[in-house]
Short mmCIF file of C-alpha atoms in Angstrom, two decimals:
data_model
loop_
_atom_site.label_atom_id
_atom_site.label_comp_id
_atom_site.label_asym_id
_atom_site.label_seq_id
_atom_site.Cartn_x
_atom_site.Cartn_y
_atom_site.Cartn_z
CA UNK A 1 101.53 91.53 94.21
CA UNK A 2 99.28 94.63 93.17
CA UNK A 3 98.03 96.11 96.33
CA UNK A 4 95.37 98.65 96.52
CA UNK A 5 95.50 100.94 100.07
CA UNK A 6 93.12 103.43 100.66
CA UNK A 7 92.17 106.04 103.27
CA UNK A 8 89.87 109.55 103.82
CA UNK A 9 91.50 111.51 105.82
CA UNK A 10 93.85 114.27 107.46
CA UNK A 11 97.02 113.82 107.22
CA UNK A 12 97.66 111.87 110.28
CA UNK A 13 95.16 109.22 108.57
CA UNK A 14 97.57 109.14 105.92
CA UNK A 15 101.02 109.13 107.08
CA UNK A 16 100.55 105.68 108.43
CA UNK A 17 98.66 104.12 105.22
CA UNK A 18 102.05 105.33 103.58
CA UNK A 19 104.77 104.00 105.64
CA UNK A 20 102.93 100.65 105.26
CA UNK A 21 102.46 101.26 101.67
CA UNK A 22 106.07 102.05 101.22
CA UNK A 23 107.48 98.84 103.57
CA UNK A 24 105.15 96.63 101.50
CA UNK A 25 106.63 98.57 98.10
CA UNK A 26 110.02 97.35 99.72
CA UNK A 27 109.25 93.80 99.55
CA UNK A 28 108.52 93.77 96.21
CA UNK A 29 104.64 94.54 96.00
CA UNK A 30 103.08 96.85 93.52
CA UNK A 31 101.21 99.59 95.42
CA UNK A 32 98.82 102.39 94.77
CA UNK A 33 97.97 104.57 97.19
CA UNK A 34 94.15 106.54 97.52
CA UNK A 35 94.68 109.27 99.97
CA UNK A 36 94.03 112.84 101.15
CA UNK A 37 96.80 115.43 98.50
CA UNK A 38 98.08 116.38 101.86
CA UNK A 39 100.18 112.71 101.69
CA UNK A 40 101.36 113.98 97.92
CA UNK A 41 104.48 114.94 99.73
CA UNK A 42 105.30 112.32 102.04
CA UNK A 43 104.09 110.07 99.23
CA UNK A 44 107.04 111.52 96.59
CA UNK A 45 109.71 111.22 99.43
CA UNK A 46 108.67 107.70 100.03
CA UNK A 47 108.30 106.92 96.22
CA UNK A 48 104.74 105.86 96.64
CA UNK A 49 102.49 106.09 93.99
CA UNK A 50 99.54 108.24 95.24
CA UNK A 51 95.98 108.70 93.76
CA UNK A 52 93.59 111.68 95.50
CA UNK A 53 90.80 111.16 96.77
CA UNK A 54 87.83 114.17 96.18
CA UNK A 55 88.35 117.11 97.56
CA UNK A 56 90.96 118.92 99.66
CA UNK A 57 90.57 117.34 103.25
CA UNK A 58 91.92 120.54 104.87
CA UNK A 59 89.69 123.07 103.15
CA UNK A 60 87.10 120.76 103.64
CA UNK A 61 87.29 120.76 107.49
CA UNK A 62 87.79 124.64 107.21
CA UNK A 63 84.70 125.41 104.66
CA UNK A 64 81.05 125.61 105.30
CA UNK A 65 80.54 121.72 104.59
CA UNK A 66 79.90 118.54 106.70
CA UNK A 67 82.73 117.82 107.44
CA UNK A 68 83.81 121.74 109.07
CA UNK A 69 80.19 120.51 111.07
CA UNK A 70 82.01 117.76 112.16
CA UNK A 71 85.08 119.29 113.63
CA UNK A 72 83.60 122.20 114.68
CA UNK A 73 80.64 120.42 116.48
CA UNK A 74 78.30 122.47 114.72
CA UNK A 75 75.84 119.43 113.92
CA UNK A 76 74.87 116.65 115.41
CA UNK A 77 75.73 113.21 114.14
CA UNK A 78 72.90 111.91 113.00
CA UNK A 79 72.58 115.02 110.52
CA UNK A 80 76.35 115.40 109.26
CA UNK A 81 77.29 111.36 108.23
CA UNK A 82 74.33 111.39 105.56
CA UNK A 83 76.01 114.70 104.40
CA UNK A 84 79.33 112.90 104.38
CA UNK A 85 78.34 110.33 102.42
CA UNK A 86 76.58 112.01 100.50
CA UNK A 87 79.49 114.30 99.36
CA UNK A 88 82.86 111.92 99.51
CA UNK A 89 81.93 108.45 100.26
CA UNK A 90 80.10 107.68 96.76
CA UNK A 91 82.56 109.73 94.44
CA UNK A 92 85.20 107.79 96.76
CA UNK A 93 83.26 104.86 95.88
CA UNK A 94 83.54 104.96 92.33
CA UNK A 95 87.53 105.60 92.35
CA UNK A 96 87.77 102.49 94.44
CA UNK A 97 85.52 100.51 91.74
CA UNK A 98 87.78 101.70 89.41
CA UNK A 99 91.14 100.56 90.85
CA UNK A 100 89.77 97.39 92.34
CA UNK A 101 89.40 96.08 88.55
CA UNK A 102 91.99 97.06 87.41
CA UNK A 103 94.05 94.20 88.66
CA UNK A 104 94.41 94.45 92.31
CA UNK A 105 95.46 91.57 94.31
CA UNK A 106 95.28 92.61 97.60
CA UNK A 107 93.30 95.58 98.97
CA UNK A 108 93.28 97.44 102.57
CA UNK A 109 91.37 99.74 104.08
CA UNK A 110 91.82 102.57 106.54
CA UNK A 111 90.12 104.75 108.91
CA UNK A 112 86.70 105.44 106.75
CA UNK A 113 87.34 103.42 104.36
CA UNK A 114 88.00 100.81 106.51
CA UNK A 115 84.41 100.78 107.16
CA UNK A 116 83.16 99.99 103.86
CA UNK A 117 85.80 97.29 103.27
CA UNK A 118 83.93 94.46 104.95
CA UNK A 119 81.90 95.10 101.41
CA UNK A 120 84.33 95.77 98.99
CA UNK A 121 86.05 92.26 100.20
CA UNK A 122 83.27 90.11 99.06
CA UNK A 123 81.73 92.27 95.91
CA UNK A 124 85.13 92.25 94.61
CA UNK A 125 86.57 89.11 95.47
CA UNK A 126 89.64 90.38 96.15
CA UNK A 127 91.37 89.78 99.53
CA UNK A 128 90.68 92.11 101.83
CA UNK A 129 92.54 93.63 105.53
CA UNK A 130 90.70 96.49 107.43
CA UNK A 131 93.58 98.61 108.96
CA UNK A 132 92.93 100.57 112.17
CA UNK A 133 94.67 103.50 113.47
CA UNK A 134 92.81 102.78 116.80
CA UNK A 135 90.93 99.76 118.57
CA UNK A 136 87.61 98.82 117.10
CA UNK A 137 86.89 95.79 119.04
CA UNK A 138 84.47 95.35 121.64
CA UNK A 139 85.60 95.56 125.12
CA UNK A 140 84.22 96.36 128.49
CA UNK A 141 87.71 98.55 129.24
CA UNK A 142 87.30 101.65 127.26
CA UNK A 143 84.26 102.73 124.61
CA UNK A 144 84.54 102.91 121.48
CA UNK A 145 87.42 105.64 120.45
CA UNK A 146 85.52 107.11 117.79
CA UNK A 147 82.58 108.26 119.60
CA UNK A 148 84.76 110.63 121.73
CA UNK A 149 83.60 109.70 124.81
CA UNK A 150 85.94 108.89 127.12
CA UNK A 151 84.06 108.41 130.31
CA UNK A 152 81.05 106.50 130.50
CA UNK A 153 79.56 103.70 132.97
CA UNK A 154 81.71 100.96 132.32
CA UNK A 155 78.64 98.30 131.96
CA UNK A 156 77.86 101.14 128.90
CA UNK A 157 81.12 100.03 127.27
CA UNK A 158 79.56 96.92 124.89
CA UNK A 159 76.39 98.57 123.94
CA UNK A 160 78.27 101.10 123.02
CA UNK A 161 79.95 98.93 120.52
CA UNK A 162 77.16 97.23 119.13
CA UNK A 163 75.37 100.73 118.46
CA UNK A 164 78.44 101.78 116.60
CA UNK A 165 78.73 98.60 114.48
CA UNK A 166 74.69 99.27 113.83
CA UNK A 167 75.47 102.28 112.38
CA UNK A 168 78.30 102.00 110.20
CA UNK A 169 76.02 99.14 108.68
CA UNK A 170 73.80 101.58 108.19
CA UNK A 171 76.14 104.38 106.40
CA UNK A 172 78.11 101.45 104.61
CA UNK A 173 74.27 100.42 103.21
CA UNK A 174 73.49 104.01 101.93
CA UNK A 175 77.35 104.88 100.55
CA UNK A 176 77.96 101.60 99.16
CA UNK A 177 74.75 99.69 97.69
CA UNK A 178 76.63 99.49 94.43
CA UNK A 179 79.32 97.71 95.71
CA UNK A 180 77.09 95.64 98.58
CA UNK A 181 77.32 92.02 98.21
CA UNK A 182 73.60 90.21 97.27
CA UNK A 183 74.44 87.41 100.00
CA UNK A 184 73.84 88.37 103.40
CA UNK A 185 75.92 85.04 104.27
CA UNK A 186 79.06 87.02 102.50
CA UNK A 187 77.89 90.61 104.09
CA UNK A 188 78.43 88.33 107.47
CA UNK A 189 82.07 87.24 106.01
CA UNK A 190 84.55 88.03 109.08
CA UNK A 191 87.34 90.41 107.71
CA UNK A 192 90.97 90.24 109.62
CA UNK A 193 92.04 93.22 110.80
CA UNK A 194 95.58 94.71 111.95
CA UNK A 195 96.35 97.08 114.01
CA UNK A 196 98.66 99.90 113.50
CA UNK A 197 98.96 101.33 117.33
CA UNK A 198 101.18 100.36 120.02
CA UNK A 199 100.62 97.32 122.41
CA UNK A 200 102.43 99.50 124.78
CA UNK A 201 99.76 102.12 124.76
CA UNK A 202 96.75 99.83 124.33
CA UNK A 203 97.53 96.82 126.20
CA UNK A 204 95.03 93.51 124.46
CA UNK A 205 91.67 93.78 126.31
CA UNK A 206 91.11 90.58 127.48
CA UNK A 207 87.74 90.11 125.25
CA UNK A 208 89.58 90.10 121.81
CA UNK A 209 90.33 86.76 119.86
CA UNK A 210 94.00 86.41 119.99
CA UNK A 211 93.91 86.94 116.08
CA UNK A 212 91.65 90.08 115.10
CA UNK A 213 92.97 92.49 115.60
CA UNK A 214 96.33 91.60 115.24
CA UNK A 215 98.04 94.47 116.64
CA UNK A 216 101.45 95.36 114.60
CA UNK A 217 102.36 98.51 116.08
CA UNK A 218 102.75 101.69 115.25
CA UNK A 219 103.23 102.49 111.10
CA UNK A 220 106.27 104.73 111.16
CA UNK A 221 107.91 106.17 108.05
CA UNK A 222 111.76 105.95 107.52
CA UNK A 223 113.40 109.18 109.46
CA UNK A 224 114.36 111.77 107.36
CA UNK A 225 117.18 113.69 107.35
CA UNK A 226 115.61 116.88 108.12
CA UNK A 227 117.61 120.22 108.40
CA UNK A 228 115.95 122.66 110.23
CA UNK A 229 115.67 126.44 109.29
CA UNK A 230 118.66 127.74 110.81
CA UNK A 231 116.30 130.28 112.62
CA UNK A 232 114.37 127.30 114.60
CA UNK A 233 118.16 125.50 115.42
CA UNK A 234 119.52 129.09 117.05
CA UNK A 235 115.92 129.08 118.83
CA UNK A 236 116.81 125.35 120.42
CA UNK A 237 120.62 126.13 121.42
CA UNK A 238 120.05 129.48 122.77
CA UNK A 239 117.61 127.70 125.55
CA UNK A 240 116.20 125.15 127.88
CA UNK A 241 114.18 122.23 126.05
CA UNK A 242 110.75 124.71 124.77
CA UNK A 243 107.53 123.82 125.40
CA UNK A 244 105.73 122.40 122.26
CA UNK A 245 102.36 123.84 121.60
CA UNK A 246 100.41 123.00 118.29
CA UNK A 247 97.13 120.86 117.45
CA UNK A 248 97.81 119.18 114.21
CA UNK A 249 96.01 119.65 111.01
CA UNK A 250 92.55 120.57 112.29
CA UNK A 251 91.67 123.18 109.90
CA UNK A 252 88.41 125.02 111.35
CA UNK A 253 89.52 125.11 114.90
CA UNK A 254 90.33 128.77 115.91
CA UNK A 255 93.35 128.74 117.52
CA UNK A 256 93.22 132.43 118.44
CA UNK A 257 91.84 131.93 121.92
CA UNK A 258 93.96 128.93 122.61
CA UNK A 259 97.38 130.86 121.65
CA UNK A 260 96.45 133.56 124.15
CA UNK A 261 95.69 131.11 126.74
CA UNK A 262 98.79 129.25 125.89
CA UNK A 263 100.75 132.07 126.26
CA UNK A 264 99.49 133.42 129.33
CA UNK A 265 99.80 129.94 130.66
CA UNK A 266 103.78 129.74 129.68
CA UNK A 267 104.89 132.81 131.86
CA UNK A 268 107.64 133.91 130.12
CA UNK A 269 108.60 129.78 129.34
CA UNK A 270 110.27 128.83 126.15
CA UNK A 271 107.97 127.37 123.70
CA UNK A 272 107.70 126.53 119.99
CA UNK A 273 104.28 127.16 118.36
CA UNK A 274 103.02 124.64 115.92
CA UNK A 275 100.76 126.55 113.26
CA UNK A 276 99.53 123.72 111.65
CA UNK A 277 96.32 124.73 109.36
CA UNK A 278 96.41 128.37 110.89
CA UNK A 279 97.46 131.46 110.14
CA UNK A 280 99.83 133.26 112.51
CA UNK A 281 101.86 135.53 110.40
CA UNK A 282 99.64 138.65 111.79
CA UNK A 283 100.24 137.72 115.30
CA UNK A 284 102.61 139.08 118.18
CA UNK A 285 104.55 137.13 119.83
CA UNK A 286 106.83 137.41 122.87
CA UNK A 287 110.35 136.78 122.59
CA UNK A 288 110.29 133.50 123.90
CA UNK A 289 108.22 132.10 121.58
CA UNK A 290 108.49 131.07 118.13
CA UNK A 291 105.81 130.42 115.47
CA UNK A 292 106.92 127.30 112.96
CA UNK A 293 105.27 125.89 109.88
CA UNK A 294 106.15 122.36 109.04
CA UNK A 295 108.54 120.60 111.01
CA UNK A 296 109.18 116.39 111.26
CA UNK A 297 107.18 116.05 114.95
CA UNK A 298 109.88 112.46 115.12
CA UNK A 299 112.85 115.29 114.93
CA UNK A 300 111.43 118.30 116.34
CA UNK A 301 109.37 116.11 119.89
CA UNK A 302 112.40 114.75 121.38
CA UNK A 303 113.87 118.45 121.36
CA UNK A 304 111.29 119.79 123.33
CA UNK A 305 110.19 119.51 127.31
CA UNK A 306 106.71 118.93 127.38
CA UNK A 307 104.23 118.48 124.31
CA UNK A 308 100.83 120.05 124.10
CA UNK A 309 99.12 118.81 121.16
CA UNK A 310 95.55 117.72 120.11
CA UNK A 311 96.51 113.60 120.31
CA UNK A 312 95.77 112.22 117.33
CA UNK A 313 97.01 108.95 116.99
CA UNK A 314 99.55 109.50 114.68
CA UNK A 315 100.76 112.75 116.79
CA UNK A 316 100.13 110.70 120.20
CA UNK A 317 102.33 107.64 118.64
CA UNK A 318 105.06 110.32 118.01
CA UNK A 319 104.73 112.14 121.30
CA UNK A 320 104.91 108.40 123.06
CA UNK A 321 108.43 107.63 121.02
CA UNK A 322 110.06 111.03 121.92
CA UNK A 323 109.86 110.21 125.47
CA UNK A 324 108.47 113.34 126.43
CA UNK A 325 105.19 113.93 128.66
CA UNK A 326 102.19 115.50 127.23
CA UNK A 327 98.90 117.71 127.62
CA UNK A 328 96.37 116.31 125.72
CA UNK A 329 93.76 118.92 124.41
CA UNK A 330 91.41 116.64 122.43
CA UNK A 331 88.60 117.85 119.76
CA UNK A 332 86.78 115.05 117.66
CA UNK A 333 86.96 111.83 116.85
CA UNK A 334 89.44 109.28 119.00
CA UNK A 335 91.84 111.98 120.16
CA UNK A 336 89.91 111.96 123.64
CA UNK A 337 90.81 108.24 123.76
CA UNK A 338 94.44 108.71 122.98
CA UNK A 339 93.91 111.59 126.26
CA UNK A 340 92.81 109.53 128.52
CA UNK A 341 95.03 106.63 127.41
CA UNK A 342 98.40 108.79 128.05
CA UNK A 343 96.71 110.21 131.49
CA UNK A 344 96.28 106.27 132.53
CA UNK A 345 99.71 105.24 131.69
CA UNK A 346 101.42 108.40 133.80
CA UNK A 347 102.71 110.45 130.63
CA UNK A 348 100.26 112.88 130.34
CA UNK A 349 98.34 115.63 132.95
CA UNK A 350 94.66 115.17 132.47
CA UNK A 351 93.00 115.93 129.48
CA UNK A 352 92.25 120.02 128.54
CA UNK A 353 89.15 121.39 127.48
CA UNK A 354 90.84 123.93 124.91
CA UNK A 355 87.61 126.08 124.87
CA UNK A 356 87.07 126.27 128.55
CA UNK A 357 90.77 126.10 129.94
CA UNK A 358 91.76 129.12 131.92
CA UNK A 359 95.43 130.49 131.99
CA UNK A 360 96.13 129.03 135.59
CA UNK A 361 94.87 125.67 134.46
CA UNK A 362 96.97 125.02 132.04
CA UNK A 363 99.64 125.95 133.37
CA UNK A 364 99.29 123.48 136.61
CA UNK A 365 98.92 120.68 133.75
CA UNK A 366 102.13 121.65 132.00
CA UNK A 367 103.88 121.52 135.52
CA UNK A 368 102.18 118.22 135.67
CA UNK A 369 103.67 117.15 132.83
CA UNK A 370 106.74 118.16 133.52
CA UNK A 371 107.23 115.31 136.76
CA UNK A 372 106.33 112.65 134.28
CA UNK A 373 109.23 112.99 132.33
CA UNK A 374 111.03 109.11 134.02
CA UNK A 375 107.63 107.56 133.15
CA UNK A 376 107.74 109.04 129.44
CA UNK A 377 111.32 107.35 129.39
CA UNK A 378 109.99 104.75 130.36
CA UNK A 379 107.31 103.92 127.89
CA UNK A 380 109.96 105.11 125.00
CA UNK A 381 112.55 102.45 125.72
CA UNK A 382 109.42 100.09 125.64
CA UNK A 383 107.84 100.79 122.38
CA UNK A 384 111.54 101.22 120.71
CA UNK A 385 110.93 97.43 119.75
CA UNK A 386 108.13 97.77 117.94
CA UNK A 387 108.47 97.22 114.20
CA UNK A 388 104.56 97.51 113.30
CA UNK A 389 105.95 97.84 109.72
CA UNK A 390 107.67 95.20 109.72
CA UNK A 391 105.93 93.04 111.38
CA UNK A 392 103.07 93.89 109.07
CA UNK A 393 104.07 93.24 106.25
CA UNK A 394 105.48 89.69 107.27
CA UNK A 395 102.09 88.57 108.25
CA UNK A 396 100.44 90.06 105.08
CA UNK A 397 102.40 87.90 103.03
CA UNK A 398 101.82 85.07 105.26
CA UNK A 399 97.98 85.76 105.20
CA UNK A 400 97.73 86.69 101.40
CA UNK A 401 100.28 82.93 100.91
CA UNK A 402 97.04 81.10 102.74
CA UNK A 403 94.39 82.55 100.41
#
């Protein structure tokens, strides 16, 4: 079958997009993948063919452009998702047109994309799966992920919802009148949707039909068989489990601040420093620390004590299956969710403000951390039977069989 997946995104939007791509590739499907160049890599390991999307997602977030606004907070909302669309969602647009007839059989969408897919289903008529990375249906337990607010009123919760829906009608109206369907009867057409996070983590709110979502579980690529710089692997042996410090692939945060806080915070503590879109090659360091580029988080997590990271939901799923506790320091989008998620379930301190959080502070939440260790054990040897992959791709074929 020809399947189309698609995504905008960093790379943690992408990873997962791939793995599925590659365990539908496995049984037998034809895929292309639109995505972010920073998959290109994954994408060659995996042998997944990969098509990118405008832009550089990276230098985007770092640059003076809407989306920087939107990481650094620089904008309001209203103001930077016209700009968004604007710049990627119509050129997006028309390499989606372009794919979709060409053949494809079977298309899913992801993260922003996923969004517009509830179109491109019936313009097309191709099949069509939205794919989530995190819940979008309405509950009265949390609010909606995206918005990053983690604590509201609960009775806020479903409004919440419905104002979100309202406006990603809205943006999907302005990106994607080309591709809009003329009836509103087919605009209306429910879309299935799977879910590619952990039951474990999210436990089913008790709102949601028992069939959209369906939640698969986490998208995880194949391990690799990583060899680490032989610098990094004396680091590990000549110590205690380090500390893990690092906040992903947000280009455009300044990290400066952070590190100094961080390393105030550690006290002479063992910890590995996660560079991620930042520049550190001009920095001191103290012995105890060490700076990294690029390392597997599935090999390096499980090697360290306690994991301070930004919780993205890739990064979160990771820090979950290491069995490790955490200190969430969220920024945008649903990483406050994934904060308060891991606080609720007893693997992670409370959530850090990473421009407010003094030296003293964070260091009471790493010690935090560290007496949540059983608990992280816990929820490891409980996701460890999650295939989401798997699982996935049976019930795509199942689903695509009844169309």
């Amino acid at each position: 079958m020809k399947t189309l997946l698609a995504t905008w995104g960093t790379e943690g939007d992408t990873r997962p997009v791939l793995a599925l791509a590659h365990g539908l590739q496995q049984a037998g499907h034809e895929v292309t993948v639109i995505a972010d160049r920073a998959g290109q890599r994954l994408a060659d390991q995996l042998g997944v063919p990969l098509d990118p999307t405008p832009g550089d997602f990276q230098q985007l977030m770092a640059g003076d452009t809407s989306t920087g606004d939107m990481v650094r907070g620089s904008k309001p909302s209203h103001v930077i998702w016209p700009e968004l669309v604007r710049d990627y969602a119509r050129p997006m647009a028309d390499q989606l047109i372009g794919h979709l007839d060409d053949g494809t059989e079977l298309f899913i969408g992801s993260a922003m994309v996923r969004i517009a897919s509830q179109e491109i289903g019936p313009r097309s008529g191709i099949p069509t799966l939205g794919m989530d990375l995190q819940p979008f249906a309405a509950t009265r337990e949390f609010p909606p992920p995206l918005l990053n607010m983690p604590t509201v009123p609960t009775w806020l919760n479903l409004p919440l919802y419905g104002a979100m829906d309202a406006a990603f009608l809205s943006i999907r109206k302005i990106a994607l009148a080309r591709m809009m369907p003329k009836s509103p009867a087919a605009r209306r057409m429910a879309m299935p949707r799977i879910g590619a996070w952990s039951p474990t983590l999210v436990p089913r709110p008790r709102e949601w039909s028992k069939d959209n979502p369906v939640v698969m579980g986490e998208f995880t690529v194949p391990r690799s068989d990583h060899q680490p710089d032989p610098e990094l692997q004396r680091f590990l042996d000549a110590g205690e489990p380090p500390v893990f410090v690092g906040l992903g692939s947000m280009a455009g945060v300044d990290m400066r601040r952070f590190r100094r806080t961080a390393v105030e915070a550690l006290d002479g503590r063992r910890a590995i420093f996660s560079a991620g879109q930042n520049d550190f090659t001009d920095e001191q360091w103290p012995d105890t620390v060490m700076p990294i580029g690029h390392v597997p988080f599935d090999w390096l997590f499980p090697r360290c004590s306690v994991l301070v990271h930004h919780g993205g939901a890739g990064t979160a799923h990771l820090a979950a299956r290491s069995g490790r506790p955490s200190v969430v320091v969220p920024q945008i989008a649903d990483q406050a969710f994934w904060a308060s998620q891991f606080h609720k379930l007893g693997i992670a301190a409370a959530p850090v403000n990473r421009d407010a959080v003094t030296a003293a502070e964070l260091r009471s939440a790493i010690e935090q951390a560290d007496r949540m260790l059983a608990r992280a054990q816990q929820i490891q040897a409980a996701m460890a039977g999650e295939d989401g992959v798997g699982t996935a791709v049976d019930w795509i074929e199942q689903w695509r069989a009844r169309q």
